[in-house]
């Protein structure tokens, strides 16, 4: 079916005596909007007849209703759940319980579990018969029927006080090569709603694999007029959210000029959530949720630009990576089960520059379930930053990074691997992160482990007293530390004044190049206090050091000319 984009405001032209409100996240009277987004955890059972179902009673009975209570208490502009998360009875509970209704101008975006077609059709019919509701049925009555539907329910209050229910159906099935769920049973929708006609900011939602629909979900379709500013929601149940097919739309958007007019919010399930096919015994774990907010940042000084609020956000479970290839700030949630309350800068800013926030995303509070799993409480320490995987491998003189603050840890590891602080914060073109100081998720863990191995090799070289003789006073007596003024990370135990920059890199050729770069950028009095270690042609027992240094009395140049290793 061909996909149609439809403004929600246009749906009210034929409805008498009802007026849709202006949504606070779309208006220009404030520079930011607030969002409460849920990263739930649980075991999902999927079948082609019923679709994915999440039947954890702690959520159904306690945590979903408490999340909505918090959304209302915080007066958030937007409440968002991941794909296939909410049972239909919670929608019924919202409708029948006025205290769970969103305030005027606010929007609940709630993704329901798989619903059988007959049940869904009857549910919509029953809603239409409720005089206290207005039900927008364009999407609910125009879809290709199979066995079940995957719906996002928009819920908002009208100016009359009535509640409006607007379901939007998924338009593209997930990859299902074994024909065990969506490819066989998913009913496909044909309408994607827009919120915010004639407003400076619009909202659009793509349900997981909707983003794979290259014909109907593209830059030209999303930005129909070319002057829109869009908050794009992307709720998912996805074991590989950074896989090429799923990230291709995101890459295309931020490669284009429209990327500067976009806030992209992906929301997935938490780590250790499982997806099992009913009666088959096959299951798959989510190990890398990557629930993230993407905002364009062309500032070359992005590192210092984000420094102060990186720390604040990290303490509340919101990490940072800079997607260098696309010049985008990525604010990613901890992989653990959580819910976060954030302020996000709107993509369109119409006020004077002096009123535009310098912070694009700020996390005010994070929550996780209490021990009884009956309510959400303030979360503590959502990131894994204990470095238990290296602590046992380091003796006391090398344990500086274990006790350093995260910012100093990033800086230290960057220098110790022959690079800089920024290298620890950069996500590559496929959104892999190189950061050693925290464990982000399994997707980035291989890159992190490679870096940890290099760091352990550095510590081993120092412990084995392999420092070259031109670096005085440190071979026998040293400890790790950090001086950001000269990038030195190795110090004498007896004196801070005796120090050097040491690092370990992955190859002999890279070590040679790294030494050249470090010498070029180092001030004159410290050019002789550099040592780059590597293994010779991959042999970890045969260590080489650069720069090569001539210690003879009559040497005219201490640092020897660089050798072209690639020729020999």
PDB file of N, CA, C and O in Angstrom, residues 153-184:
ATOM      1  N   UNK A 153      -0.602   4.448  19.765  1.00  0.00           N
ATOM      2  CA  UNK A 153      -1.775   5.243  20.102  1.00  0.00           C
ATOM      3  C   UNK A 153      -1.336   6.640  20.528  1.00  0.00           C
ATOM      4  O   UNK A 153      -0.622   6.801  21.522  1.00  0.00           O
ATOM      5  N   UNK A 154      -1.756   7.655  19.754  1.00  0.00           N
ATOM      6  CA  UNK A 154      -1.629   9.037  20.191  1.00  0.00           C
ATOM      7  C   UNK A 154      -2.838   9.358  21.069  1.00  0.00           C
ATOM      8  O   UNK A 154      -3.988   9.144  20.657  1.00  0.00           O
ATOM      9  N   UNK A 155      -2.587   9.869  22.248  1.00  0.00           N
ATOM     10  CA  UNK A 155      -3.665  10.218  23.173  1.00  0.00           C
ATOM     11  C   UNK A 155      -3.461  11.664  23.614  1.00  0.00           C
ATOM     12  O   UNK A 155      -2.377  12.027  24.085  1.00  0.00           O
ATOM     13  N   UNK A 156      -4.490  12.491  23.447  1.00  0.00           N
ATOM     14  CA  UNK A 156      -4.393  13.895  23.843  1.00  0.00           C
ATOM     15  C   UNK A 156      -5.781  14.456  24.158  1.00  0.00           C
ATOM     16  O   UNK A 156      -6.808  13.890  23.783  1.00  0.00           O
ATOM     17  N   UNK A 157      -5.787  15.566  24.870  1.00  0.00           N
ATOM     18  CA  UNK A 157      -7.023  16.218  25.296  1.00  0.00           C
ATOM     19  C   UNK A 157      -7.413  17.288  24.275  1.00  0.00           C
ATOM     20  O   UNK A 157      -6.547  18.025  23.772  1.00  0.00           O
ATOM     21  N   UNK A 158      -8.708  17.389  23.979  1.00  0.00           N
ATOM     22  CA  UNK A 158      -9.231  18.431  23.100  1.00  0.00           C
ATOM     23  C   UNK A 158      -9.654  19.640  23.917  1.00  0.00           C
ATOM     24  O   UNK A 158      -9.813  19.561  25.145  1.00  0.00           O
ATOM     25  N   UNK A 159      -9.832  20.771  23.246  1.00  0.00           N
ATOM     26  CA  UNK A 159     -10.203  21.990  23.963  1.00  0.00           C
ATOM     27  C   UNK A 159     -11.566  21.852  24.639  1.00  0.00           C
ATOM     28  O   UNK A 159     -11.841  22.544  25.618  1.00  0.00           O
ATOM     29  N   UNK A 160     -12.398  20.948  24.142  1.00  0.00           N
ATOM     30  CA  UNK A 160     -13.713  20.708  24.761  1.00  0.00           C
ATOM     31  C   UNK A 160     -13.604  19.910  26.054  1.00  0.00           C
ATOM     32  O   UNK A 160     -14.578  19.810  26.809  1.00  0.00           O
ATOM     33  N   UNK A 161     -12.435  19.329  26.308  1.00  0.00           N
ATOM     34  CA  UNK A 161     -12.262  18.471  27.476  1.00  0.00           C
ATOM     35  C   UNK A 161     -12.343  16.998  27.153  1.00  0.00           C
ATOM     36  O   UNK A 161     -11.971  16.149  27.975  1.00  0.00           O
ATOM     37  N   UNK A 162     -12.817  16.671  25.940  1.00  0.00           N
ATOM     38  CA  UNK A 162     -12.868  15.269  25.536  1.00  0.00           C
ATOM     39  C   UNK A 162     -11.464  14.724  25.274  1.00  0.00           C
ATOM     40  O   UNK A 162     -10.538  15.472  24.964  1.00  0.00           O
ATOM     41  N   UNK A 163     -11.339  13.417  25.388  1.00  0.00           N
ATOM     42  CA  UNK A 163     -10.074  12.740  25.098  1.00  0.00           C
ATOM     43  C   UNK A 163     -10.088  12.279  23.649  1.00  0.00           C
ATOM     44  O   UNK A 163     -11.096  11.738  23.170  1.00  0.00           O
ATOM     45  N   UNK A 164      -8.983  12.482  22.947  1.00  0.00           N
ATOM     46  CA  UNK A 164      -8.867  12.028  21.558  1.00  0.00           C
ATOM     47  C   UNK A 164      -7.932  10.826  21.497  1.00  0.00           C
ATOM     48  O   UNK A 164      -6.832  10.853  22.058  1.00  0.00           O
ATOM     49  N   UNK A 165      -8.358   9.788  20.812  1.00  0.00           N
ATOM     50  CA  UNK A 165      -7.575   8.568  20.615  1.00  0.00           C
ATOM     51  C   UNK A 165      -7.287   8.439  19.123  1.00  0.00           C
ATOM     52  O   UNK A 165      -8.214   8.397  18.300  1.00  0.00           O
ATOM     53  N   UNK A 166      -6.001   8.342  18.767  1.00  0.00           N
ATOM     54  CA  UNK A 166      -5.613   8.265  17.356  1.00  0.00           C
ATOM     55  C   UNK A 166      -4.582   7.158  17.172  1.00  0.00           C
ATOM     56  O   UNK A 166      -3.397   7.348  17.470  1.00  0.00           O
ATOM     57  N   UNK A 167      -4.996   5.988  16.699  1.00  0.00           N
ATOM     58  CA  UNK A 167      -4.015   4.928  16.437  1.00  0.00           C
ATOM     59  C   UNK A 167      -3.334   5.108  15.081  1.00  0.00           C
ATOM     60  O   UNK A 167      -3.977   5.482  14.096  1.00  0.00           O
ATOM     61  N   UNK A 168      -2.037   4.864  15.062  1.00  0.00           N
ATOM     62  CA  UNK A 168      -1.251   4.811  13.817  1.00  0.00           C
ATOM     63  C   UNK A 168      -0.640   3.430  13.720  1.00  0.00           C
ATOM     64  O   UNK A 168      -0.060   2.946  14.686  1.00  0.00           O
ATOM     65  N   UNK A 169      -0.753   2.782  12.563  1.00  0.00           N
ATOM     66  CA  UNK A 169      -0.307   1.399  12.403  1.00  0.00           C
ATOM     67  C   UNK A 169       1.036   1.316  11.684  1.00  0.00           C
ATOM     68  O   UNK A 169       1.326   2.125  10.795  1.00  0.00           O
ATOM     69  N   UNK A 170       1.813   0.343  12.082  1.00  0.00           N
ATOM     70  CA  UNK A 170       3.097   0.093  11.436  1.00  0.00           C
ATOM     71  C   UNK A 170       2.888  -0.209   9.955  1.00  0.00           C
ATOM     72  O   UNK A 170       1.968  -0.939   9.580  1.00  0.00           O
ATOM     73  N   UNK A 171       3.790   0.334   9.108  1.00  0.00           N
ATOM     74  CA  UNK A 171       3.587   0.222   7.669  1.00  0.00           C
ATOM     75  C   UNK A 171       4.536  -0.756   6.987  1.00  0.00           C
ATOM     76  O   UNK A 171       4.409  -1.003   5.780  1.00  0.00           O
ATOM     77  N   UNK A 172       5.499  -1.303   7.739  1.00  0.00           N
ATOM     78  CA  UNK A 172       6.502  -2.182   7.127  1.00  0.00           C
ATOM     79  C   UNK A 172       6.885  -3.254   8.132  1.00  0.00           C
ATOM     80  O   UNK A 172       7.145  -2.957   9.290  1.00  0.00           O
ATOM     81  N   UNK A 173       6.923  -4.506   7.686  1.00  0.00           N
ATOM     82  CA  UNK A 173       7.274  -5.590   8.602  1.00  0.00           C
ATOM     83  C   UNK A 173       8.776  -5.653   8.829  1.00  0.00           C
ATOM     84  O   UNK A 173       9.574  -5.305   7.964  1.00  0.00           O
ATOM     85  N   UNK A 174       9.133  -6.131  10.023  1.00  0.00           N
ATOM     86  CA  UNK A 174      10.531  -6.327  10.390  1.00  0.00           C
ATOM     87  C   UNK A 174      11.110  -7.486   9.573  1.00  0.00           C
ATOM     88  O   UNK A 174      10.374  -8.339   9.062  1.00  0.00           O
ATOM     89  N   UNK A 175      12.439  -7.506   9.458  1.00  0.00           N
ATOM     90  CA  UNK A 175      13.084  -8.655   8.813  1.00  0.00           C
ATOM     91  C   UNK A 175      12.680  -9.925   9.544  1.00  0.00           C
ATOM     92  O   UNK A 175      12.842 -10.039  10.755  1.00  0.00           O
ATOM     93  N   UNK A 176      12.114 -10.863   8.825  1.00  0.00           N
ATOM     94  CA  UNK A 176      11.582 -12.095   9.431  1.00  0.00           C
ATOM     95  C   UNK A 176      11.775 -13.217   8.418  1.00  0.00           C
ATOM     96  O   UNK A 176      10.826 -13.746   7.843  1.00  0.00           O
ATOM     97  N   UNK A 177      13.035 -13.563   8.203  1.00  0.00           N
ATOM     98  CA  UNK A 177      13.358 -14.507   7.125  1.00  0.00           C
ATOM     99  C   UNK A 177      12.865 -15.917   7.406  1.00  0.00           C
ATOM    100  O   UNK A 177      12.712 -16.716   6.488  1.00  0.00           O
ATOM    101  N   UNK A 178      12.647 -16.217   8.681  1.00  0.00           N
ATOM    102  CA  UNK A 178      12.142 -17.559   9.017  1.00  0.00           C
ATOM    103  C   UNK A 178      10.628 -17.607   9.017  1.00  0.00           C
ATOM    104  O   UNK A 178      10.034 -18.656   9.322  1.00  0.00           O
ATOM    105  N   UNK A 179       9.998 -16.479   8.708  1.00  0.00           N
ATOM    106  CA  UNK A 179       8.530 -16.402   8.606  1.00  0.00           C
ATOM    107  C   UNK A 179       7.863 -16.881   9.897  1.00  0.00           C
ATOM    108  O   UNK A 179       7.008 -17.756   9.903  1.00  0.00           O
ATOM    109  N   UNK A 180       8.248 -16.210  11.009  1.00  0.00           N
ATOM    110  CA  UNK A 180       7.744 -16.645  12.314  1.00  0.00           C
ATOM    111  C   UNK A 180       6.886 -15.595  13.010  1.00  0.00           C
ATOM    112  O   UNK A 180       6.296 -15.876  14.041  1.00  0.00           O
ATOM    113  N   UNK A 181       6.797 -14.396  12.443  1.00  0.00           N
ATOM    114  CA  UNK A 181       5.993 -13.374  13.121  1.00  0.00           C
ATOM    115  C   UNK A 181       5.485 -12.323  12.130  1.00  0.00           C
ATOM    116  O   UNK A 181       4.505 -12.547  11.438  1.00  0.00           O
ATOM    117  N   UNK A 182       6.172 -11.169  12.028  1.00  0.00           N
ATOM    118  CA  UNK A 182       5.607 -10.034  11.308  1.00  0.00           C
ATOM    119  C   UNK A 182       5.428 -10.290   9.817  1.00  0.00           C
ATOM    120  O   UNK A 182       4.433  -9.863   9.222  1.00  0.00           O
ATOM    121  N   UNK A 183       6.371 -10.958   9.175  1.00  0.00           N
ATOM    122  CA  UNK A 183       6.265 -11.177   7.735  1.00  0.00           C
ATOM    123  C   UNK A 183       5.030 -11.996   7.385  1.00  0.00           C
ATOM    124  O   UNK A 183       4.452 -11.852   6.302  1.00  0.00           O
ATOM    125  N   UNK A 184       4.606 -12.822   8.320  1.00  0.00           N
ATOM    126  CA  UNK A 184       3.435 -13.674   8.095  1.00  0.00           C
ATOM    127  C   UNK A 184       2.157 -13.004   8.582  1.00  0.00           C
ATOM    128  O   UNK A 184       1.127 -13.022   7.903  1.00  0.00           O
TER     129      UNK A 184
END
